[in-house]
Amino acid sequence: MIGIGLIANRKIKTKIIDFVLLTILVFSLGSIPGMAHEADNQELMAQVFTAAEASLGDIGAEDTLIITDIGSPAESYVFLDDFYSEFYGRELLYTENLLVVQNARNAPLWFAFFNKSSENCTYIEVSYGDENEVSYQVTENIDFDTLSESSESVAAWNEKVSSKVFDGREFAILTISNAWATGNLDYDLMQCLELHNHFCPGVSSGFVLANWMEENYPLEEGVSYTVFSCPNWCKEDVFVKRWDATPGKGGIWVSALTDEEIEAIGNSPAGIFVVTDKKAGTMKAVVLGFDFDVVNAKCGAKEDDPAWLSKYLMDLWLMDRENWDEEGLVTEIAVIDIDEDTLSEMKMSGVNPYVVLGLLNPAGNGNPSVDNSELMDQVFAEAEESLGDLNPENTLIITDIGSPAESDFFLNDFYSEFYGRELQYTQNLLAVQNARNAPLWFAFFDKSSGNCTYIEVSYEDDTEISYQVTENIDFDTLSKNQKSIDAWSEKVNSSVFDGREFAILTISNAWATGDLDYELMQCLELHNHFCPGVSSGYVLANWMEDNYPLEDGVSYTVFSSPQWCKDDVFLKRWDATPGTGGIWVSELTDEQIEAIDNSLAGIFVVKDKNAGTLKAVVLGYDSDLVSAQCGAKENDPAWVSKYLKDLWLMDPDNWEGLVTEIAVIDINGDTLSEMELADTNPYEVLGLLNSPGNVSA
């Protein structure tokens, strides 16, 4: 706790100065929209917190929720360490007082400070670059009961929504803050809101469906889900976050259905959940329905209520688990035994998975137990016993804390240990996403020695370190000759890091170079390993931004067909989540790829609201060029060749010629809607592929 103590002491020592600053801010900031205040890079976060305190009073752990998109807008990550310094300096807790939501790169950097006791919320936007300043600030009371108590209060808040008093984020901030204030907002659901960036019945329905699946088809060892989210709505982002079912890892496949197809299937279809049990050798397609009519009938919303009112009432009703057994809410439409060939067919572009299933016609090691509160202290202590002091210059910690079921219980203790050693969020930590039935693990890497201590913990009946090992993973040492390569390959085969050898070795060594772009690291959080597939997505994303800039009013919709690991970059970097309709995923046959272009990487639809245009940009990516230039040999094991490719791709000077523009086609909204349908192949819609798989004239 040394680091937090120092921060707190520093606050006490500067109490007089802070008081003066607060007084100035009360008179100069207040709640005047658009009033700008310059600050240097180090002062901006302090100014944001001070401005919030000027409006709300002390920011304390009992009453405060901070919602922010810090880390998502381009280069906003430079403020992360200062933000967390201010946050932990006020003894706030990660799981109790913070929600960091994902956003697009061209979004503003914003903060919403909500005080539960007063129900007041201070919304702040900042600009940064040439001048660092608070560019917009306003304080509003957002108590839902007050705003919804009469037609006059409803109309008054509607007017503020229309005028975008929170710059268009009124619904997200109001619903999340009020739900949090009830004390009944499940932290597992809050984690899903991080990805989806707002709270709506679509996300709530996904949370209900996810829990239903886990109760009826438990995520035991060896069990995994593959989701065919068809039809699509906001629910998809729950599956991506909760089950690590990302598009880039083939965990989720997204397409739409026509109204006629939905009616033909019946029971309000919500999607197909393929349950693979490796131990039993079985595969089942579980088709579920979710009926929003049940929610509408029970939640208390009236027909003429505005969306912010009715949707919050629906969310509030769905937050109560006792309502989940309501008859008709979740239905099991069908359970069908399938095999690998059927699963592969369901993934194909232009193939409707319900047709494939026959549900729709083609026409339509162990240590003594410790107390829960001591476990994170023991994990850090064991790492220091093996590696020496964990310091900011040499330490990288990779962990999946927060993803395995109920591991969020340890988050506050983890960050207490982390910041107590004066480590930095952006410099010394990579918290990767994982599945709920994965183990809770930590990899502590020391750059100066190349040593890595891998630790797994159990926390059910006994809370303990269940496995621990230390290995040297310096890539140059491991790859210097055939003998060293064989020795590490043997450890990989024996799963010395429980199957995470590749991820830990590549991420740690890339970080140790000092050249691993933090924006690429953010993508690795979602993808949870470093591979040339992710690197290719990073190259493609940068190419798009260079050639079709994300200016005001511009957005991308991705048709990831063919699918590979690249897709998780788009989801993270552009907030192109399945639940928001930002990414559509399907597969192509080898023949279809060859007919279009062997380097085919996908379709990127560029929407410019200001210009009123839609362009379908079809891109190719030359992976052969990487193989030829990176220095990998043909007989190298995958961990050698893939890391060498990643290392080569980390240098933007090498990107020339990797991406090609196969076609640019002006389209309209109807064409885009047709491209989204399960029955259609987007390349056929664009006229780049005939139905049999040949290039069109």
XYZ file of C-alpha atoms in Angstrom:
697
model
C 0.000 0.000 0.000
C 3.082 2.300 -0.149
C 2.102 3.906 -3.471
C -1.440 4.703 -2.402
C -0.204 6.049 0.935
C 2.217 8.387 -0.813
C -0.545 9.675 -3.024
C -2.830 10.221 -0.047
C -0.079 12.017 1.907
C 0.643 14.213 -1.078
C -3.023 15.167 -1.131
C -2.907 16.120 2.564
C 0.278 18.172 2.156
C -1.282 20.177 -0.662
C -4.631 20.659 1.028
C -4.342 24.456 1.077
C -3.387 24.604 -2.585
C -6.246 22.284 -3.452
C -8.643 24.497 -1.511
C -7.523 27.532 -3.503
C -7.903 25.602 -6.744
C -11.355 24.446 -5.701
C -12.392 28.022 -4.910
C -11.166 29.249 -8.290
C -12.936 26.403 -10.051
C -16.218 27.039 -8.269
C -16.319 30.542 -9.754
C -14.671 29.838 -13.103
C -16.037 26.404 -14.020
C -19.358 25.885 -12.358
C -21.586 24.228 -14.902
C -20.951 26.501 -17.869
C -20.976 24.417 -21.069
C -18.129 25.033 -23.426
C -15.902 26.870 -20.940
C -12.308 25.797 -21.723
C -9.469 25.642 -19.193
C -5.936 24.874 -20.302
C -3.792 22.376 -18.411
C -0.529 20.667 -19.127
C -0.333 16.933 -19.700
C 0.332 16.053 -16.062
C -2.326 18.367 -14.633
C -5.305 17.491 -16.808
C -6.579 14.511 -14.804
C -6.090 16.397 -11.533
C -8.138 19.219 -13.028
C -10.908 16.852 -14.091
C -11.245 15.370 -10.591
C -11.003 18.806 -8.948
C -13.675 20.185 -11.263
C -15.973 17.282 -10.371
C -15.376 17.839 -6.651
C -16.161 21.535 -7.066
C -19.598 20.550 -8.337
C -20.347 17.454 -6.278
C -18.284 17.701 -3.100
C -15.844 15.057 -1.927
C -15.521 12.066 -4.228
C -15.805 9.179 -1.778
C -16.060 5.404 -2.084
C -19.555 5.276 -0.569
C -21.342 7.503 -3.068
C -19.286 7.826 -6.255
C -19.471 6.133 -9.623
C -17.163 7.308 -12.395
C -18.014 6.333 -15.957
C -15.425 7.152 -18.617
C -14.174 6.059 -22.014
C -10.512 6.814 -21.165
C -8.175 4.573 -23.147
C -10.459 4.265 -26.180
C -10.234 7.655 -27.937
C -7.035 7.943 -29.938
C -3.978 8.371 -27.682
C -6.125 8.995 -24.595
C -4.212 6.157 -22.936
C -1.457 8.713 -22.174
C -3.683 9.933 -19.326
C -4.430 6.496 -17.835
C -1.667 6.469 -15.217
C -2.533 9.999 -14.061
C -6.227 9.049 -13.970
C -5.583 6.013 -11.773
C -3.267 8.045 -9.558
C -6.134 10.452 -8.878
C -8.634 7.596 -8.549
C -6.666 5.534 -6.008
C -5.484 8.685 -4.219
C -9.109 9.114 -3.139
C -9.269 5.487 -1.906
C -11.841 4.555 -4.522
C -12.240 0.901 -5.525
C -12.033 -0.535 -9.036
C -15.112 -2.759 -8.774
C -17.209 -0.367 -6.700
C -16.599 3.070 -8.167
C -15.522 2.739 -11.805
C -16.832 1.718 -15.180
C -14.424 2.166 -18.092
C -16.469 1.799 -21.252
C -15.170 1.074 -24.733
C -15.635 3.697 -27.410
C -14.578 4.567 -30.939
C -11.180 6.127 -31.640
C -12.723 9.319 -32.970
C -14.942 9.766 -29.891
C -14.173 12.495 -27.347
C -12.537 11.690 -24.000
C -15.265 12.097 -21.397
C -15.983 11.483 -17.722
C -19.260 11.244 -15.822
C -19.005 11.630 -12.029
C -22.210 10.459 -10.329
C -22.986 11.085 -6.641
C -25.481 8.571 -5.286
C -26.542 10.630 -2.267
C -27.467 13.752 -4.244
C -28.161 12.002 -7.577
C -26.172 14.782 -9.264
C -23.905 13.951 -12.168
C -21.061 16.086 -13.495
C -20.232 15.375 -17.114
C -16.829 16.534 -18.369
C -15.206 16.378 -21.787
C -11.563 17.205 -22.369
C -9.559 18.072 -25.458
C -5.927 17.114 -25.729
C -3.137 17.522 -28.231
C -2.154 21.090 -29.039
C -3.955 22.238 -25.901
C -5.003 20.091 -22.943
C -8.135 21.491 -21.370
C -11.584 20.848 -19.997
C -13.623 21.711 -23.059
C -17.141 21.066 -21.718
C -18.654 20.635 -18.261
C -22.191 20.429 -16.958
C -23.920 19.141 -13.816
C -27.445 17.694 -13.849
C -29.602 15.799 -11.396
C -30.364 12.427 -12.994
C -32.400 10.684 -10.290
C -34.698 8.451 -12.322
C -37.607 8.629 -9.869
C -37.516 12.419 -9.954
C -37.211 12.675 -13.724
C -40.039 10.203 -14.341
C -42.506 11.272 -11.626
C -44.719 13.463 -13.817
C -45.358 14.338 -17.437
C -43.716 17.726 -16.793
C -40.509 16.180 -15.409
C -40.436 13.649 -18.249
C -40.830 16.415 -20.815
C -38.133 18.495 -19.115
C -35.614 15.648 -19.300
C -36.680 14.835 -22.866
C -35.742 18.397 -23.799
C -32.303 17.936 -22.244
C -31.883 14.652 -24.091
C -32.798 16.406 -27.337
C -30.297 19.185 -26.653
C -27.651 16.543 -25.824
C -26.785 17.936 -22.431
C -24.300 15.045 -21.988
C -23.234 15.225 -25.655
C -25.518 12.350 -26.680
C -24.661 10.069 -23.726
C -27.703 10.929 -21.625
C -29.306 7.478 -21.887
C -26.101 5.554 -21.083
C -25.160 7.722 -18.104
C -28.671 7.893 -16.644
C -29.411 4.172 -16.868
C -26.002 2.931 -15.678
C -25.849 5.424 -12.796
C -29.368 4.742 -11.540
C -28.967 0.979 -11.849
C -25.667 1.172 -9.935
C -27.301 3.311 -7.244
C -29.828 0.545 -6.497
C -26.986 -1.642 -5.212
C -28.358 -4.532 -7.258
C -26.361 -4.132 -10.466
C -24.438 -7.403 -10.809
C -20.729 -6.740 -11.402
C -20.699 -9.511 -14.020
C -23.287 -7.481 -15.920
C -21.296 -4.269 -15.381
C -18.331 -5.957 -17.084
C -20.523 -6.479 -20.138
C -21.483 -2.796 -20.091
C -17.766 -1.954 -20.405
C -17.801 -3.460 -23.876
C -21.286 -2.348 -24.927
C -20.833 1.166 -23.426
C -24.493 1.626 -22.523
C -27.191 -0.229 -20.556
C -30.237 -1.421 -22.456
C -32.691 -4.342 -22.445
C -30.713 -5.869 -25.321
C -27.699 -6.320 -23.069
C -29.902 -7.438 -20.168
C -31.479 -10.090 -22.381
C -28.018 -11.344 -23.313
C -27.148 -11.583 -19.617
C -30.289 -13.644 -18.972
C -29.558 -15.922 -21.946
C -25.914 -16.374 -20.870
C -26.943 -17.373 -17.353
C -29.600 -19.732 -18.731
C -26.979 -21.473 -20.867
C -24.540 -21.799 -17.974
C -27.218 -23.262 -15.701
C -28.512 -25.757 -18.259
C -25.275 -26.557 -20.125
C -22.627 -25.812 -17.469
C -19.220 -24.536 -18.482
C -17.331 -27.432 -16.972
C -13.769 -28.325 -17.894
C -13.540 -29.037 -21.614
C -16.859 -27.344 -22.446
C -17.060 -24.326 -24.737
C -19.754 -22.382 -26.573
C -19.808 -21.171 -30.158
C -22.521 -18.580 -30.723
C -24.461 -17.999 -33.920
C -26.038 -14.689 -33.072
C -28.830 -14.655 -35.572
C -30.874 -12.527 -35.374
C -28.532 -9.969 -33.912
C -29.193 -7.365 -31.267
C -27.207 -5.906 -28.373
C -27.096 -9.285 -26.569
C -24.001 -10.358 -28.549
C -21.643 -8.194 -26.526
C -22.504 -10.171 -23.381
C -21.333 -13.391 -25.027
C -18.157 -11.757 -26.332
C -17.260 -10.472 -22.849
C -18.570 -13.294 -20.640
C -17.382 -16.295 -22.632
C -14.422 -14.787 -24.509
C -16.451 -15.580 -27.639
C -14.725 -13.014 -29.826
C -15.089 -12.900 -33.607
C -11.327 -13.135 -34.075
C -11.193 -16.475 -32.254
C -14.252 -17.833 -34.059
C -16.394 -17.696 -30.927
C -19.259 -15.731 -32.448
C -20.771 -15.600 -35.929
C -23.155 -12.775 -36.652
C -25.893 -12.359 -39.223
C -29.440 -11.044 -39.476
C -32.818 -12.611 -40.287
C -35.762 -11.178 -42.176
C -39.010 -10.661 -40.279
C -40.512 -13.522 -42.288
C -37.702 -15.887 -41.251
C -38.095 -14.939 -37.590
C -41.827 -15.629 -37.810
C -41.227 -18.949 -39.598
C -38.853 -20.191 -36.880
C -41.162 -18.973 -34.114
C -40.739 -18.435 -30.363
C -38.771 -15.208 -30.870
C -35.454 -16.808 -31.859
C -32.415 -15.361 -30.077
C -29.649 -17.463 -31.586
C -27.944 -20.826 -31.746
C -25.517 -21.838 -29.001
C -23.277 -24.730 -30.027
C -22.031 -26.589 -26.938
C -18.818 -28.535 -27.539
C -17.797 -31.028 -24.838
C -14.292 -32.247 -25.650
C -14.307 -34.893 -22.911
C -17.612 -36.411 -23.954
C -16.865 -35.911 -27.652
C -20.270 -34.328 -28.229
C -21.561 -31.234 -29.985
C -25.080 -29.877 -29.513
C -26.784 -26.943 -31.209
C -29.049 -25.334 -28.609
C -31.541 -22.953 -30.221
C -32.998 -20.422 -27.778
C -35.747 -17.844 -27.905
C -36.206 -14.678 -25.842
C -39.568 -12.923 -25.653
C -39.424 -9.182 -24.988
C -43.232 -9.105 -24.838
C -42.986 -10.788 -21.420
C -40.688 -8.020 -20.209
C -42.883 -5.267 -21.645
C -45.953 -6.707 -19.940
C -44.315 -6.987 -16.515
C -41.866 -4.076 -16.194
C -44.396 -1.271 -15.674
C -43.570 0.751 -18.768
C -46.402 2.488 -20.610
C -46.827 2.502 -24.364
C -46.200 6.229 -24.764
C -43.170 6.365 -22.442
C -40.001 7.750 -24.035
C -37.234 5.244 -24.706
C -35.053 6.285 -21.753
C -37.931 5.600 -19.379
C -39.291 2.344 -20.807
C -35.883 0.817 -21.460
C -34.645 1.562 -17.931
C -37.785 -0.027 -16.449
C -37.150 -3.099 -18.590
C -33.523 -3.220 -17.413
C -34.629 -2.803 -13.802
C -37.056 -5.728 -14.141
C -34.425 -7.884 -15.824
C -31.878 -7.104 -13.079
C -34.051 -9.138 -10.681
C -33.133 -12.806 -11.096
C -36.464 -13.869 -9.630
C -38.055 -12.651 -12.852
C -35.919 -14.902 -15.055
C -38.191 -17.885 -14.464
C -41.153 -16.013 -15.912
C -42.927 -18.343 -18.307
C -41.995 -17.721 -21.914
C -39.065 -15.398 -21.235
C -36.436 -17.917 -22.366
C -37.479 -20.899 -24.433
C -35.532 -23.865 -25.754
C -36.687 -24.041 -29.345
C -34.569 -27.066 -30.285
C -31.561 -29.130 -29.202
C -29.853 -30.879 -32.083
C -26.813 -33.161 -32.068
C -24.371 -32.024 -34.766
C -20.828 -32.776 -35.940
C -17.808 -30.749 -37.098
C -18.942 -30.745 -40.725
C -22.312 -29.283 -39.771
C -20.629 -26.648 -37.618
C -18.342 -25.695 -40.489
C -21.303 -25.403 -42.850
C -23.159 -23.152 -40.399
C -20.246 -20.693 -40.554
C -20.281 -20.230 -44.309
C -21.186 -16.916 -45.871
C -24.533 -17.035 -47.661
C -25.638 -20.010 -45.553
C -28.411 -19.599 -43.008
C -27.542 -21.676 -39.900
C -31.227 -22.376 -39.223
C -31.523 -23.907 -42.686
C -28.495 -26.118 -41.985
C -30.185 -27.344 -38.791
C -33.448 -28.026 -40.630
C -35.390 -25.382 -38.694
C -36.033 -23.209 -41.711
C -36.736 -23.976 -45.307
C -34.104 -22.785 -47.792
C -36.574 -20.204 -48.953
C -36.766 -18.660 -45.806
C 1.237 -27.846 -7.658
C -0.407 -26.755 -4.087
C 0.234 -24.463 -1.096
C -1.573 -24.188 2.254
C -4.957 -22.509 2.055
C -5.151 -18.786 2.795
C -7.977 -16.368 3.525
C -9.573 -14.710 0.516
C -8.191 -11.317 1.562
C -4.636 -12.719 1.646
C -4.541 -14.453 -1.708
C -3.396 -11.528 -3.864
C -0.751 -10.612 -1.268
C 0.543 -14.185 -1.466
C 0.566 -14.165 -5.283
C 2.674 -11.016 -5.425
C 4.922 -12.246 -2.602
C 5.572 -15.551 -4.391
C 6.430 -13.702 -7.593
C 8.884 -11.472 -5.717
C 10.410 -14.516 -4.028
C 11.213 -15.893 -7.489
C 12.014 -12.703 -9.412
C 13.057 -10.080 -6.872
C 11.389 -6.685 -6.494
C 8.554 -5.950 -8.907
C 9.503 -2.530 -10.209
C 8.104 -0.310 -12.975
C 11.284 -0.514 -15.090
C 11.387 -4.296 -15.521
C 7.982 -5.806 -14.671
C 5.087 -6.878 -16.861
C 2.117 -8.662 -15.304
C -0.234 -10.556 -17.603
C -3.397 -11.923 -16.011
C -6.982 -12.872 -16.802
C -8.324 -11.570 -13.477
C -11.918 -10.449 -13.820
C -12.839 -12.974 -16.522
C -13.041 -16.362 -14.728
C -16.298 -16.711 -12.822
C -16.281 -14.689 -9.572
C -12.611 -13.740 -9.964
C -13.757 -10.111 -9.844
C -13.884 -10.681 -6.075
C -10.083 -10.288 -6.041
C -9.820 -7.207 -8.274
C -9.625 -4.608 -5.522
C -6.974 -6.593 -3.614
C -5.039 -7.115 -6.847
C -4.953 -3.406 -7.662
C -4.057 -2.587 -4.061
C -0.966 -4.810 -4.383
C -0.249 -3.499 -7.873
C -0.357 0.209 -7.053
C 1.294 -0.389 -3.684
C 4.441 -1.209 -5.676
C 4.097 1.989 -7.710
C 3.510 0.023 -10.906
C 1.764 1.760 -13.807
C -1.404 0.639 -15.558
C -0.169 1.294 -19.101
C 3.450 0.266 -18.500
C 3.277 -2.846 -16.328
C -0.075 -4.586 -16.835
C -2.023 -6.481 -19.460
C -5.341 -7.799 -18.167
C -6.534 -10.184 -20.882
C -10.051 -11.454 -21.457
C -10.780 -15.145 -20.935
C -13.675 -17.579 -20.634
C -15.652 -17.880 -17.401
C -14.572 -21.510 -16.902
C -10.877 -20.677 -17.328
C -8.527 -20.715 -14.324
C -7.414 -17.491 -12.671
C -3.735 -17.063 -13.585
C -0.900 -14.552 -13.405
C 2.367 -14.305 -15.348
C 5.021 -12.045 -13.797
C 7.781 -11.261 -16.320
C 11.108 -9.632 -15.405
C 12.678 -7.907 -18.412
C 16.185 -7.695 -16.900
C 16.526 -11.457 -16.367
C 14.051 -12.829 -18.924
C 12.499 -14.929 -16.145
C 8.744 -15.427 -15.860
C 6.830 -16.758 -12.845
C 3.493 -18.312 -13.792
C 0.939 -18.748 -11.000
C -2.547 -20.265 -10.966
C -4.892 -19.978 -8.004
C -8.013 -21.840 -6.903
C -10.687 -20.034 -4.921
C -13.672 -22.247 -4.315
C -13.529 -24.700 -1.392
C -9.878 -23.793 -0.743
C -8.347 -20.454 -1.620
C -4.759 -21.189 -2.535
C -1.974 -21.066 -5.072
C -2.578 -24.294 -6.962
C 0.319 -24.155 -9.442
C 3.532 -22.172 -9.714
C 6.578 -22.377 -11.973
C 9.395 -20.062 -13.071
C 11.024 -20.281 -16.509
C 13.388 -18.151 -18.537
C 11.482 -17.084 -21.667
C 13.982 -14.753 -23.329
C 13.238 -15.337 -27.004
C 16.824 -14.806 -28.228
C 18.060 -17.421 -25.747
C 15.334 -19.945 -26.527
C 15.733 -19.603 -30.319
C 19.526 -19.314 -30.653
C 20.096 -22.925 -31.783
C 18.216 -26.127 -32.501
C 18.988 -27.549 -29.053
C 17.440 -24.568 -27.260
C 14.461 -24.581 -29.627
C 13.823 -28.258 -28.982
C 14.137 -27.730 -25.230
C 11.474 -24.991 -25.179
C 9.260 -26.876 -27.638
C 9.285 -29.768 -25.196
C 8.123 -27.438 -22.414
C 5.412 -26.126 -24.695
C 4.259 -29.701 -25.344
C 4.189 -30.384 -21.602
C 2.150 -27.190 -21.064
C 4.573 -25.712 -18.539
C 2.354 -22.579 -18.393
C -0.836 -24.654 -18.634
C -1.161 -24.082 -22.374
C -0.416 -20.348 -22.304
C 3.257 -20.647 -23.303
C 2.832 -18.987 -26.696
C 0.784 -16.060 -25.409
C 3.060 -15.317 -22.453
C 6.318 -15.699 -24.423
C 5.290 -13.530 -27.363
C 3.599 -10.745 -25.382
C 6.418 -10.567 -22.808
C 9.226 -10.501 -25.362
C 7.440 -7.975 -27.576
C 6.828 -5.724 -24.536
C 10.508 -6.062 -23.539
C 11.598 -4.537 -26.861
C 10.016 -1.239 -25.840
C 8.389 -1.016 -29.278
C 5.030 -2.660 -28.574
C 2.478 0.044 -29.323
C 0.058 0.420 -26.408
C -2.849 0.640 -28.818
C -1.872 -2.801 -30.117
C -1.565 -4.006 -26.510
C -5.168 -2.895 -25.974
C -6.213 -5.236 -28.774
C -4.264 -8.063 -27.116
C -6.407 -7.575 -24.004
C -9.400 -8.776 -25.987
C -7.645 -11.401 -28.121
C -5.595 -12.669 -25.123
C -2.579 -13.739 -27.201
C -0.208 -12.151 -29.718
C -0.151 -13.625 -33.201
C 0.333 -12.477 -36.811
C -3.438 -12.603 -37.236
C -3.880 -9.814 -34.704
C -0.905 -7.949 -36.159
C -2.504 -8.116 -39.610
C -5.698 -6.612 -38.187
C -3.650 -3.797 -36.686
C -2.038 -3.096 -40.062
C -5.434 -3.154 -41.809
C -6.969 -0.853 -39.176
C -4.192 1.685 -39.566
C -4.441 1.491 -43.362
C -8.154 2.248 -43.187
C -7.632 5.181 -40.846
C -4.888 6.581 -43.075
C -6.911 6.284 -46.269
C -10.476 6.796 -44.976
C -9.891 8.930 -41.857
C -12.198 8.647 -38.864
C -13.263 12.252 -38.976
C -16.376 13.638 -37.334
C -19.427 11.698 -38.551
C -17.425 8.843 -40.097
C -17.830 5.237 -38.937
C -16.878 1.774 -40.190
C -18.988 -1.380 -40.498
C -16.869 -4.513 -41.000
C -17.864 -7.615 -42.945
C -15.217 -10.011 -41.717
C -15.318 -12.596 -44.425
C -13.040 -14.532 -44.467
C -12.657 -14.615 -40.708
C -9.361 -14.753 -38.799
C -7.802 -13.266 -35.662
C -7.717 -9.783 -37.243
C -11.363 -9.226 -36.347
C -10.691 -8.610 -32.647
C -8.632 -5.535 -33.567
C -11.632 -3.928 -35.279
C -13.908 -4.767 -32.361
C -11.521 -3.142 -29.855
C -10.108 -0.267 -31.908
C -13.304 0.964 -33.538
C -15.876 -0.217 -31.003
C -17.184 -2.369 -33.879
C -18.918 -4.848 -31.601
C -21.397 -7.488 -32.779
C -24.016 -6.140 -30.398
C -23.896 -2.683 -31.965
C -23.912 -4.057 -35.520
C -20.338 -2.973 -36.108
C -19.053 -6.346 -37.310
C -20.646 -9.167 -39.284
C -18.800 -12.471 -39.409
C -19.012 -15.320 -41.901
C -16.680 -17.705 -43.707
C -15.811 -18.272 -47.376
C -14.714 -21.392 -49.217
C -11.204 -21.564 -50.642
C -12.760 -21.447 -54.104
C -14.672 -18.265 -53.320
C -11.553 -16.575 -51.954
C -9.572 -17.592 -55.025
C -12.314 -16.313 -57.304
C -12.190 -12.854 -55.729
C -8.540 -12.479 -54.625
C -6.252 -14.839 -52.729
C -5.257 -12.015 -50.374
C -8.888 -11.178 -49.497
C -9.251 -9.699 -45.986
C -12.809 -8.360 -45.832
C -15.195 -5.515 -46.618
C -15.011 -2.229 -44.739
C -18.084 -0.076 -45.227
C -17.282 3.597 -44.646
C -20.271 5.705 -43.661
C -19.891 9.486 -43.768
C -22.978 11.083 -42.207
C -21.873 14.599 -43.123
C -21.299 13.772 -46.801
C -24.239 11.336 -46.943
C -22.118 8.598 -48.550
C -21.589 4.860 -48.091
C -18.559 3.135 -49.618
C -17.735 -0.579 -49.521
C -13.936 -0.842 -49.414
C -12.721 -4.380 -50.189
C -9.187 -4.978 -48.930
C -6.516 -7.626 -49.385
C -3.625 -8.509 -47.093
C -0.414 -10.188 -48.294
C 0.693 -12.593 -45.544
C 3.202 -14.176 -47.952
C 5.187 -10.942 -47.935
C 5.474 -11.164 -44.141
C 6.653 -14.772 -44.308
C 9.275 -13.863 -46.886
C 10.641 -10.858 -44.998
C 10.436 -11.723 -41.292
C 13.403 -14.115 -41.137
C 11.471 -17.236 -40.144
C 12.614 -20.574 -41.557
C 10.288 -23.161 -43.025
C 11.030 -25.748 -40.307
C 10.720 -23.319 -37.372
C 8.113 -24.275 -34.766
C 5.063 -22.010 -34.623
C 6.223 -20.091 -31.537
C 9.390 -19.040 -33.384
C 7.920 -18.202 -36.788
C 4.826 -16.428 -35.448
C 6.834 -14.271 -33.044
C 9.260 -13.303 -35.806
C 6.279 -12.273 -37.937
C 4.817 -10.235 -35.097
C 8.193 -8.603 -34.458
C 8.480 -7.633 -38.137
C 4.913 -6.321 -38.206
C 5.498 -4.179 -35.101
C 7.589 -1.869 -37.307
C 5.296 0.436 -39.355
C 8.171 0.948 -41.804
C 7.495 -2.616 -43.020
C 3.812 -2.067 -43.824
C 4.305 -0.762 -47.363
C 2.653 -3.102 -49.875
C 0.955 -5.352 -47.321
C -2.548 -3.984 -47.917
C -4.193 -3.730 -51.319
C -7.448 -2.065 -52.302
C -9.304 -4.699 -54.317
C -12.419 -2.604 -54.933
C -14.224 0.526 -53.784
C -17.967 0.514 -54.467
C -20.549 3.184 -53.717
C -23.563 1.585 -52.018
C -26.753 2.686 -50.273
C -28.591 1.717 -47.088
C -30.629 -1.001 -48.786
C -27.472 -2.656 -50.099
C -25.915 -2.548 -46.638
C -29.016 -4.163 -45.122
C -28.931 -6.908 -47.756
C -25.246 -7.573 -47.029
C -26.148 -8.233 -43.366
C -28.644 -11.030 -44.048
C -27.802 -14.648 -43.228
C -28.976 -15.885 -46.628
C -26.680 -13.617 -48.615
C -22.989 -13.499 -49.359
C -21.873 -9.844 -49.130
C -19.502 -10.291 -52.076
C -22.393 -11.467 -54.244
C -24.412 -8.431 -53.179
C -21.522 -6.203 -54.277
C -21.279 -8.018 -57.621
C -17.792 -9.371 -56.922
C -18.886 -12.998 -56.885
C -21.514 -14.966 -58.780
C -23.638 -17.506 -56.939
C -21.539 -20.463 -58.145
C -18.417 -18.703 -56.828
C -17.014 -17.021 -59.945
C -16.014 -13.402 -60.280
C -18.788 -11.352 -61.823
C -18.370 -9.534 -65.081
